[in-house]
């Protein structure tokens, strides 16, 4: 890996959710997180899981799966919560009720790939992106974040050829 | 708190390890990292994990500790780390499961 050619950028989650012009320079980056329906020749499916996580303390807890053995294969990844049971903390002071309830989210924290020019690219997401299509994938990190809740999440990597 | 993934197409090359970052004062888990494909986890990686956990949790880095590839005890209670024995243990707190399969 040539660190001199390494570039880092952040995908705007709003921009990633809208249709785009494939020919614009800015959107050539975005095409690495595919948003259009498309046919794929899937030759391998690889599941991952965050099963049965629980926090009752009210402190945010995070779990990560980092995969770096994709060897520049094309990857479609999806992640979703499969169980969620929020806890609650409630305080009553006179006529005032305050507190918080549990929450959780899962998504792609970052991913890495080699672009058409052969440059290594690292992309940090600013949102819990639940799906992506990554050509010549090098690595992906998924994150489950949760607070005061019982939660599980799962998903899969789909290996495909163009 | 089971975490993991199936092997990739080149199964013989897959190496998986789990790092649990916790507050050594309370045993509370701050972050769990499951790493797949990295041949060896370096000391620098360990420091990066602790530094990242510090930034996101606010727990001073000197109180954060790392547990590598721990066994998960049976049961349903909340999981924490027993710092003295360097093992995961379950507390009496159970999840609010209002539904069962």
PDB file of C-alpha atoms in Angstrom:
ATOM      1  CA  UNK A   1       0.000   0.000   0.000  1.00  0.00           C
ATOM      2  CA  UNK A   2       1.394   3.371  -1.009  1.00  0.00           C
ATOM      3  CA  UNK A   3       0.637   5.734   1.882  1.00  0.00           C
ATOM      4  CA  UNK A   4       1.463   8.717  -0.335  1.00  0.00           C
ATOM      5  CA  UNK A   5      -1.523   7.877  -2.515  1.00  0.00           C
ATOM      6  CA  UNK A   6      -3.849   7.185   0.374  1.00  0.00           C
ATOM      7  CA  UNK A   7      -6.823   9.521   0.524  1.00  0.00           C
ATOM      8  CA  UNK A   8      -9.559   9.845   3.085  1.00  0.00           C
ATOM      9  CA  UNK A   9     -12.989  11.359   2.648  1.00  0.00           C
ATOM     10  CA  UNK A  10     -16.391  11.272   4.264  1.00  0.00           C
ATOM     11  CA  UNK A  11     -19.532  10.438   2.365  1.00  0.00           C
ATOM     12  CA  UNK A  12     -22.379  12.846   3.043  1.00  0.00           C
ATOM     13  CA  UNK A  13     -25.220  10.588   4.189  1.00  0.00           C
ATOM     14  CA  UNK A  14     -27.803  12.842   2.617  1.00  0.00           C
ATOM     15  CA  UNK A  15     -26.058  12.874  -0.743  1.00  0.00           C
ATOM     16  CA  UNK A  16     -25.702   9.104  -0.596  1.00  0.00           C
ATOM     17  CA  UNK A  17     -29.440   8.717  -0.328  1.00  0.00           C
ATOM     18  CA  UNK A  18     -30.417  10.519  -3.519  1.00  0.00           C
ATOM     19  CA  UNK A  19     -30.125   9.697  -7.198  1.00  0.00           C
ATOM     20  CA  UNK A  20     -26.940  10.976  -8.795  1.00  0.00           C
ATOM     21  CA  UNK A  21     -25.328  11.705 -12.114  1.00  0.00           C
ATOM     22  CA  UNK A  22     -22.835   8.914 -12.747  1.00  0.00           C
ATOM     23  CA  UNK A  23     -20.634  11.167 -14.867  1.00  0.00           C
ATOM     24  CA  UNK A  24     -19.896  13.869 -12.312  1.00  0.00           C
ATOM     25  CA  UNK A  25     -16.516  13.742 -10.599  1.00  0.00           C
ATOM     26  CA  UNK A  26     -18.044  13.937  -7.118  1.00  0.00           C
ATOM     27  CA  UNK A  27     -20.362  11.053  -7.795  1.00  0.00           C
ATOM     28  CA  UNK A  28     -17.644   8.775  -9.087  1.00  0.00           C
ATOM     29  CA  UNK A  29     -16.723   8.439  -5.399  1.00  0.00           C
ATOM     30  CA  UNK A  30     -20.332   7.794  -4.426  1.00  0.00           C
ATOM     31  CA  UNK A  31     -20.724   4.942  -6.876  1.00  0.00           C
ATOM     32  CA  UNK A  32     -18.663   2.794  -4.540  1.00  0.00           C
ATOM     33  CA  UNK A  33     -21.634   2.784  -2.207  1.00  0.00           C
ATOM     34  CA  UNK A  34     -24.224   1.636  -4.692  1.00  0.00           C
ATOM     35  CA  UNK A  35     -27.774   2.843  -4.184  1.00  0.00           C
ATOM     36  CA  UNK A  36     -29.434   1.539  -7.307  1.00  0.00           C
ATOM     37  CA  UNK A  37     -31.099  -1.803  -7.818  1.00  0.00           C
ATOM     38  CA  UNK A  38     -28.808  -3.978  -9.892  1.00  0.00           C
ATOM     39  CA  UNK A  39     -28.217  -7.554 -10.984  1.00  0.00           C
ATOM     40  CA  UNK A  40     -25.287  -9.304  -9.336  1.00  0.00           C
ATOM     41  CA  UNK A  41     -23.584 -12.616  -9.870  1.00  0.00           C
ATOM     42  CA  UNK A  42     -23.246 -13.639  -6.234  1.00  0.00           C
ATOM     43  CA  UNK A  43     -20.850 -16.523  -5.660  1.00  0.00           C
ATOM     44  CA  UNK A  44     -20.452 -16.483  -1.878  1.00  0.00           C
ATOM     45  CA  UNK A  45     -22.547 -15.348   1.109  1.00  0.00           C
ATOM     46  CA  UNK A  46     -20.891 -14.697   4.457  1.00  0.00           C
ATOM     47  CA  UNK A  47     -22.981 -13.900   7.517  1.00  0.00           C
ATOM     48  CA  UNK A  48     -21.960 -11.871  10.558  1.00  0.00           C
ATOM     49  CA  UNK A  49     -23.712 -11.326  13.863  1.00  0.00           C
ATOM     50  CA  UNK A  50     -23.903  -9.255  17.029  1.00  0.00           C
ATOM     51  CA  UNK A  51     -26.084 -11.538  19.182  1.00  0.00           C
ATOM     52  CA  UNK A  52     -27.654 -10.792  22.538  1.00  0.00           C
ATOM     53  CA  UNK A  53     -25.931  -7.586  23.652  1.00  0.00           C
ATOM     54  CA  UNK A  54     -27.250  -5.852  26.738  1.00  0.00           C
ATOM     55  CA  UNK A  55     -26.498  -2.687  28.677  1.00  0.00           C
ATOM     56  CA  UNK A  56     -28.441  -1.572  31.728  1.00  0.00           C
ATOM     57  CA  UNK A  57     -26.003   1.060  32.972  1.00  0.00           C
ATOM     58  CA  UNK A  58     -27.075   3.925  30.768  1.00  0.00           C
ATOM     59  CA  UNK A  59     -23.599   4.209  29.266  1.00  0.00           C
ATOM     60  CA  UNK A  60     -23.158   3.942  25.537  1.00  0.00           C
ATOM     61  CA  UNK A  61     -21.548   0.653  24.543  1.00  0.00           C
ATOM     62  CA  UNK A  62     -20.141  -0.131  21.102  1.00  0.00           C
ATOM     63  CA  UNK A  63     -19.307  -3.354  19.313  1.00  0.00           C
ATOM     64  CA  UNK A  64     -17.335  -3.585  16.085  1.00  0.00           C
ATOM     65  CA  UNK A  65     -16.673  -6.226  13.468  1.00  0.00           C
ATOM     66  CA  UNK A  66     -13.671  -5.359  11.324  1.00  0.00           C
ATOM     67  CA  UNK A  67     -13.010  -7.499   8.260  1.00  0.00           C
ATOM     68  CA  UNK A  68      -9.847  -7.075   6.213  1.00  0.00           C
ATOM     69  CA  UNK A  69      -9.584 -10.294   4.218  1.00  0.00           C
ATOM     70  CA  UNK A  70     -11.661  -9.290   1.185  1.00  0.00           C
ATOM     71  CA  UNK A  71      -8.617  -9.202  -1.112  1.00  0.00           C
ATOM     72  CA  UNK A  72     -10.179  -6.630  -3.452  1.00  0.00           C
ATOM     73  CA  UNK A  73     -13.219  -8.751  -4.216  1.00  0.00           C
ATOM     74  CA  UNK A  74     -16.563  -7.028  -4.924  1.00  0.00           C
ATOM     75  CA  UNK A  75     -18.742  -6.939  -1.818  1.00  0.00           C
ATOM     76  CA  UNK A  76     -22.364  -6.065  -1.115  1.00  0.00           C
ATOM     77  CA  UNK A  77     -22.967  -5.675   2.622  1.00  0.00           C
ATOM     78  CA  UNK A  78     -26.184  -5.208   4.566  1.00  0.00           C
ATOM     79  CA  UNK A  79     -26.773  -4.909   8.327  1.00  0.00           C
ATOM     80  CA  UNK A  80     -29.904  -4.618  10.413  1.00  0.00           C
ATOM     81  CA  UNK A  81     -31.156  -4.938  13.970  1.00  0.00           C
ATOM     82  CA  UNK A  82     -32.997  -8.191  14.605  1.00  0.00           C
ATOM     83  CA  UNK A  83     -33.989  -7.689  18.258  1.00  0.00           C
ATOM     84  CA  UNK A  84     -34.430  -4.585  20.356  1.00  0.00           C
ATOM     85  CA  UNK A  85     -35.747  -4.269  23.897  1.00  0.00           C
ATOM     86  CA  UNK A  86     -35.269  -0.787  25.347  1.00  0.00           C
ATOM     87  CA  UNK A  87     -34.869  -0.215  29.050  1.00  0.00           C
ATOM     88  CA  UNK A  88     -35.825   3.048  30.711  1.00  0.00           C
ATOM     89  CA  UNK A  89     -34.650   5.327  33.473  1.00  0.00           C
ATOM     90  CA  UNK A  90     -37.329   7.602  34.915  1.00  0.00           C
ATOM     91  CA  UNK A  91     -37.046  10.204  37.667  1.00  0.00           C
ATOM     92  CA  UNK A  92     -40.035  11.910  39.229  1.00  0.00           C
ATOM     93  CA  UNK A  93     -39.384  15.148  41.059  1.00  0.00           C
ATOM     94  CA  UNK A  94     -42.575  16.856  42.161  1.00  0.00           C
ATOM     95  CA  UNK A  95     -44.495  17.594  38.995  1.00  0.00           C
ATOM     96  CA  UNK A  96     -41.510  16.935  36.770  1.00  0.00           C
ATOM     97  CA  UNK A  97     -40.789  13.638  35.078  1.00  0.00           C
ATOM     98  CA  UNK A  98     -37.446  13.168  33.364  1.00  0.00           C
ATOM     99  CA  UNK A  99     -35.255  10.318  32.194  1.00  0.00           C
ATOM    100  CA  UNK A 100     -34.245   8.422  29.113  1.00  0.00           C
ATOM    101  CA  UNK A 101     -35.017   5.238  27.227  1.00  0.00           C
ATOM    102  CA  UNK A 102     -32.703   2.802  25.523  1.00  0.00           C
ATOM    103  CA  UNK A 103     -31.610   3.107  21.909  1.00  0.00           C
ATOM    104  CA  UNK A 104     -29.483   1.253  19.403  1.00  0.00           C
ATOM    105  CA  UNK A 105     -28.176   1.491  15.855  1.00  0.00           C
ATOM    106  CA  UNK A 106     -26.114  -0.659  13.510  1.00  0.00           C
ATOM    107  CA  UNK A 107     -24.326   0.207  10.305  1.00  0.00           C
ATOM    108  CA  UNK A 108     -21.119   0.530   8.342  1.00  0.00           C
ATOM    109  CA  UNK A 109     -18.645   2.750  10.171  1.00  0.00           C
ATOM    110  CA  UNK A 110     -16.000   2.742   7.459  1.00  0.00           C
ATOM    111  CA  UNK A 111     -14.913   0.866   4.381  1.00  0.00           C
ATOM    112  CA  UNK A 112     -11.836   0.705   2.167  1.00  0.00           C
ATOM    113  CA  UNK A 113     -11.373  -0.095  -1.483  1.00  0.00           C
ATOM    114  CA  UNK A 114      -9.057   0.358  -4.445  1.00  0.00           C
ATOM    115  CA  UNK A 115     -10.393   2.811  -7.008  1.00  0.00           C
ATOM    116  CA  UNK A 116     -10.200   2.694 -10.787  1.00  0.00           C
ATOM    117  CA  UNK A 117      -6.809   4.425 -10.721  1.00  0.00           C
ATOM    118  CA  UNK A 118      -5.399   1.870  -8.310  1.00  0.00           C
ATOM    119  CA  UNK A 119      -5.462   4.242  -5.334  1.00  0.00           C
ATOM    120  CA  UNK A 120      -6.334   2.954  -1.874  1.00  0.00           C
ATOM    121  CA  UNK A 121      -9.365   4.768  -0.457  1.00  0.00           C
ATOM    122  CA  UNK A 122     -10.704   4.928   3.090  1.00  0.00           C
ATOM    123  CA  UNK A 123     -14.239   6.229   3.678  1.00  0.00           C
ATOM    124  CA  UNK A 124     -15.653   7.163   7.086  1.00  0.00           C
ATOM    125  CA  UNK A 125     -19.427   7.280   7.242  1.00  0.00           C
ATOM    126  CA  UNK A 126     -21.189  10.007   9.205  1.00  0.00           C
ATOM    127  CA  UNK A 127     -24.281   7.849   9.612  1.00  0.00           C
ATOM    128  CA  UNK A 128     -25.096   4.230  10.453  1.00  0.00           C
ATOM    129  CA  UNK A 129     -25.223   3.300   6.761  1.00  0.00           C
ATOM    130  CA  UNK A 130     -27.086  -0.045   6.581  1.00  0.00           C
ATOM    131  CA  UNK A 131     -25.966  -1.189   3.127  1.00  0.00           C
ATOM    132  CA  UNK A 132     -23.229  -0.612   0.584  1.00  0.00           C
ATOM    133  CA  UNK A 133     -21.857  -2.005  -2.651  1.00  0.00           C
ATOM    134  CA  UNK A 134     -18.086  -1.829  -2.734  1.00  0.00           C
ATOM    135  CA  UNK A 135     -15.990  -2.768  -5.736  1.00  0.00           C
ATOM    136  CA  UNK A 136     -12.430  -3.997  -5.088  1.00  0.00           C
ATOM    137  CA  UNK A 137     -13.113  -4.011  -1.362  1.00  0.00           C
ATOM    138  CA  UNK A 138     -10.181  -4.066   1.049  1.00  0.00           C
ATOM    139  CA  UNK A 139     -11.894  -3.730   4.414  1.00  0.00           C
ATOM    140  CA  UNK A 140     -15.160  -2.942   6.204  1.00  0.00           C
ATOM    141  CA  UNK A 141     -15.931  -2.048   9.815  1.00  0.00           C
ATOM    142  CA  UNK A 142     -19.471  -2.533  11.122  1.00  0.00           C
ATOM    143  CA  UNK A 143     -20.622  -0.952  14.344  1.00  0.00           C
ATOM    144  CA  UNK A 144     -23.426  -1.750  16.757  1.00  0.00           C
ATOM    145  CA  UNK A 145     -23.978   1.079  19.263  1.00  0.00           C
ATOM    146  CA  UNK A 146     -26.481   0.721  22.079  1.00  0.00           C
ATOM    147  CA  UNK A 147     -27.453   2.208  25.383  1.00  0.00           C
ATOM    148  CA  UNK A 148     -29.759   0.887  28.079  1.00  0.00           C
ATOM    149  CA  UNK A 149     -31.151  -1.823  25.843  1.00  0.00           C
ATOM    150  CA  UNK A 150     -31.087  -5.478  24.871  1.00  0.00           C
ATOM    151  CA  UNK A 151     -30.202  -5.716  21.207  1.00  0.00           C
ATOM    152  CA  UNK A 152     -29.056  -8.010  18.436  1.00  0.00           C
ATOM    153  CA  UNK A 153     -28.003  -7.314  14.875  1.00  0.00           C
ATOM    154  CA  UNK A 154     -27.030  -9.364  11.862  1.00  0.00           C
ATOM    155  CA  UNK A 155     -26.189  -9.073   8.212  1.00  0.00           C
ATOM    156  CA  UNK A 156     -24.195 -10.540   5.374  1.00  0.00           C
ATOM    157  CA  UNK A 157     -21.394  -9.917   2.932  1.00  0.00           C
ATOM    158  CA  UNK A 158     -22.342 -10.935  -0.611  1.00  0.00           C
ATOM    159  CA  UNK A 159     -19.353 -11.608  -2.851  1.00  0.00           C
ATOM    160  CA  UNK A 160     -20.167 -10.856  -6.493  1.00  0.00           C
ATOM    161  CA  UNK A 161     -18.661 -10.517  -9.920  1.00  0.00           C
ATOM    162  CA  UNK A 162     -19.638  -7.740 -12.346  1.00  0.00           C
TER     163      UNK A 162
ATOM    164  CA  UNK B   1     -22.803 -10.842  23.555  1.00  0.00           C
ATOM    165  CA  UNK B   2     -21.807 -13.279  20.878  1.00  0.00           C
ATOM    166  CA  UNK B   3     -20.011 -11.622  18.012  1.00  0.00           C
ATOM    167  CA  UNK B   4     -18.504 -13.080  14.867  1.00  0.00           C
ATOM    168  CA  UNK B   5     -18.671 -13.891  11.202  1.00  0.00           C
ATOM    169  CA  UNK B   6     -18.432 -16.872   8.935  1.00  0.00           C
ATOM    170  CA  UNK B   7     -15.190 -17.557   7.098  1.00  0.00           C
ATOM    171  CA  UNK B   8     -14.685 -16.000   3.695  1.00  0.00           C
ATOM    172  CA  UNK B   9     -14.143 -17.942   0.469  1.00  0.00           C
ATOM    173  CA  UNK B  10     -10.460 -18.410   1.310  1.00  0.00           C
ATOM    174  CA  UNK B  11     -11.133 -20.106   4.624  1.00  0.00           C
ATOM    175  CA  UNK B  12      -7.587 -21.164   5.342  1.00  0.00           C
ATOM    176  CA  UNK B  13      -6.467 -17.523   5.624  1.00  0.00           C
ATOM    177  CA  UNK B  14      -9.130 -16.339   8.044  1.00  0.00           C
ATOM    178  CA  UNK B  15      -7.949 -15.351  11.521  1.00  0.00           C
ATOM    179  CA  UNK B  16     -10.444 -13.983  14.049  1.00  0.00           C
ATOM    180  CA  UNK B  17      -9.915 -12.410  17.452  1.00  0.00           C
ATOM    181  CA  UNK B  18     -12.071 -10.509  19.943  1.00  0.00           C
ATOM    182  CA  UNK B  19     -10.863  -7.607  22.089  1.00  0.00           C
ATOM    183  CA  UNK B  20     -13.049  -6.404  24.952  1.00  0.00           C
ATOM    184  CA  UNK B  21     -12.301  -2.909  26.254  1.00  0.00           C
ATOM    185  CA  UNK B  22     -13.541  -2.283  29.777  1.00  0.00           C
ATOM    186  CA  UNK B  23     -13.356   0.135  32.669  1.00  0.00           C
ATOM    187  CA  UNK B  24     -11.026  -1.564  35.146  1.00  0.00           C
ATOM    188  CA  UNK B  25     -12.681   0.228  38.076  1.00  0.00           C
ATOM    189  CA  UNK B  26     -16.158  -1.187  37.504  1.00  0.00           C
ATOM    190  CA  UNK B  27     -15.696  -3.989  34.984  1.00  0.00           C
ATOM    191  CA  UNK B  28     -18.174  -2.238  32.692  1.00  0.00           C
ATOM    192  CA  UNK B  29     -17.615  -3.065  29.024  1.00  0.00           C
ATOM    193  CA  UNK B  30     -17.027   0.002  26.888  1.00  0.00           C
ATOM    194  CA  UNK B  31     -16.400  -1.605  23.502  1.00  0.00           C
ATOM    195  CA  UNK B  32     -16.029  -4.992  21.865  1.00  0.00           C
ATOM    196  CA  UNK B  33     -13.846  -5.403  18.770  1.00  0.00           C
ATOM    197  CA  UNK B  34     -14.017  -8.512  16.629  1.00  0.00           C
ATOM    198  CA  UNK B  35     -11.220  -8.430  14.067  1.00  0.00           C
ATOM    199  CA  UNK B  36     -11.134 -10.756  11.067  1.00  0.00           C
ATOM    200  CA  UNK B  37      -8.295 -11.201   8.622  1.00  0.00           C
ATOM    201  CA  UNK B  38      -5.501  -9.325  10.355  1.00  0.00           C
ATOM    202  CA  UNK B  39      -2.663 -11.867  10.694  1.00  0.00           C
ATOM    203  CA  UNK B  40      -1.410 -10.581  14.066  1.00  0.00           C
ATOM    204  CA  UNK B  41      -2.787  -7.894  16.354  1.00  0.00           C
ATOM    205  CA  UNK B  42       0.055  -5.543  17.271  1.00  0.00           C
ATOM    206  CA  UNK B  43       0.632  -3.591  20.461  1.00  0.00           C
ATOM    207  CA  UNK B  44      -0.045  -0.462  18.436  1.00  0.00           C
ATOM    208  CA  UNK B  45      -3.470  -1.848  17.520  1.00  0.00           C
ATOM    209  CA  UNK B  46      -4.180  -2.388  21.222  1.00  0.00           C
ATOM    210  CA  UNK B  47      -3.232   1.203  21.981  1.00  0.00           C
ATOM    211  CA  UNK B  48      -5.409   2.444  19.117  1.00  0.00           C
ATOM    212  CA  UNK B  49      -8.375   0.464  20.432  1.00  0.00           C
ATOM    213  CA  UNK B  50      -7.954   1.927  23.925  1.00  0.00           C
ATOM    214  CA  UNK B  51      -7.513   5.436  22.559  1.00  0.00           C
ATOM    215  CA  UNK B  52     -10.629   5.133  20.417  1.00  0.00           C
ATOM    216  CA  UNK B  53     -12.626   3.785  23.367  1.00  0.00           C
ATOM    217  CA  UNK B  54     -11.429   6.696  25.472  1.00  0.00           C
ATOM    218  CA  UNK B  55     -12.526   9.235  22.861  1.00  0.00           C
ATOM    219  CA  UNK B  56     -16.009   7.765  22.454  1.00  0.00           C
ATOM    220  CA  UNK B  57     -16.706   6.898  26.091  1.00  0.00           C
ATOM    221  CA  UNK B  58     -14.931   9.640  28.022  1.00  0.00           C
ATOM    222  CA  UNK B  59     -13.397   7.069  30.376  1.00  0.00           C
ATOM    223  CA  UNK B  60      -9.782   8.090  31.110  1.00  0.00           C
ATOM    224  CA  UNK B  61      -7.449   5.877  29.138  1.00  0.00           C
ATOM    225  CA  UNK B  62      -5.496   4.912  32.269  1.00  0.00           C
ATOM    226  CA  UNK B  63      -8.629   3.172  33.577  1.00  0.00           C
ATOM    227  CA  UNK B  64      -9.299   1.254  30.376  1.00  0.00           C
ATOM    228  CA  UNK B  65      -8.097  -2.319  30.062  1.00  0.00           C
ATOM    229  CA  UNK B  66      -8.156  -4.954  27.367  1.00  0.00           C
ATOM    230  CA  UNK B  67      -9.327  -8.561  27.517  1.00  0.00           C
ATOM    231  CA  UNK B  68      -8.448 -10.736  24.523  1.00  0.00           C
ATOM    232  CA  UNK B  69     -10.533 -13.685  23.303  1.00  0.00           C
ATOM    233  CA  UNK B  70     -12.416 -14.251  26.589  1.00  0.00           C
ATOM    234  CA  UNK B  71     -14.808 -17.149  27.120  1.00  0.00           C
ATOM    235  CA  UNK B  72     -18.447 -16.104  27.369  1.00  0.00           C
ATOM    236  CA  UNK B  73     -20.199 -17.583  30.423  1.00  0.00           C
ATOM    237  CA  UNK B  74     -23.540 -19.334  29.940  1.00  0.00           C
ATOM    238  CA  UNK B  75     -26.741 -17.573  30.936  1.00  0.00           C
ATOM    239  CA  UNK B  76     -28.703 -14.420  30.183  1.00  0.00           C
ATOM    240  CA  UNK B  77     -27.484 -11.752  32.583  1.00  0.00           C
ATOM    241  CA  UNK B  78     -25.586  -8.629  31.628  1.00  0.00           C
ATOM    242  CA  UNK B  79     -21.901  -9.252  30.980  1.00  0.00           C
ATOM    243  CA  UNK B  80     -19.059  -7.417  32.657  1.00  0.00           C
ATOM    244  CA  UNK B  81     -15.377  -8.111  33.260  1.00  0.00           C
ATOM    245  CA  UNK B  82     -13.996  -9.344  36.554  1.00  0.00           C
ATOM    246  CA  UNK B  83     -10.755  -7.410  36.494  1.00  0.00           C
ATOM    247  CA  UNK B  84      -9.045  -9.555  39.141  1.00  0.00           C
ATOM    248  CA  UNK B  85      -9.547 -12.831  37.306  1.00  0.00           C
ATOM    249  CA  UNK B  86      -9.514 -11.295  33.809  1.00  0.00           C
ATOM    250  CA  UNK B  87     -12.709 -13.119  32.870  1.00  0.00           C
ATOM    251  CA  UNK B  88     -16.187 -12.249  31.673  1.00  0.00           C
ATOM    252  CA  UNK B  89     -18.888 -12.737  34.305  1.00  0.00           C
ATOM    253  CA  UNK B  90     -22.641 -12.275  34.272  1.00  0.00           C
ATOM    254  CA  UNK B  91     -24.418  -9.944  36.651  1.00  0.00           C
ATOM    255  CA  UNK B  92     -27.917 -10.399  38.041  1.00  0.00           C
ATOM    256  CA  UNK B  93     -29.329  -7.830  35.643  1.00  0.00           C
ATOM    257  CA  UNK B  94     -31.325  -9.533  32.887  1.00  0.00           C
ATOM    258  CA  UNK B  95     -32.518  -8.021  29.605  1.00  0.00           C
ATOM    259  CA  UNK B  96     -36.062  -6.617  29.242  1.00  0.00           C
ATOM    260  CA  UNK B  97     -37.227  -9.385  26.908  1.00  0.00           C
ATOM    261  CA  UNK B  98     -40.928  -8.846  26.567  1.00  0.00           C
ATOM    262  CA  UNK B  99     -41.215 -11.333  23.755  1.00  0.00           C
ATOM    263  CA  UNK B 100     -39.933 -14.850  23.257  1.00  0.00           C
ATOM    264  CA  UNK B 101     -39.770 -16.918  20.104  1.00  0.00           C
TER     265      UNK B 101
END
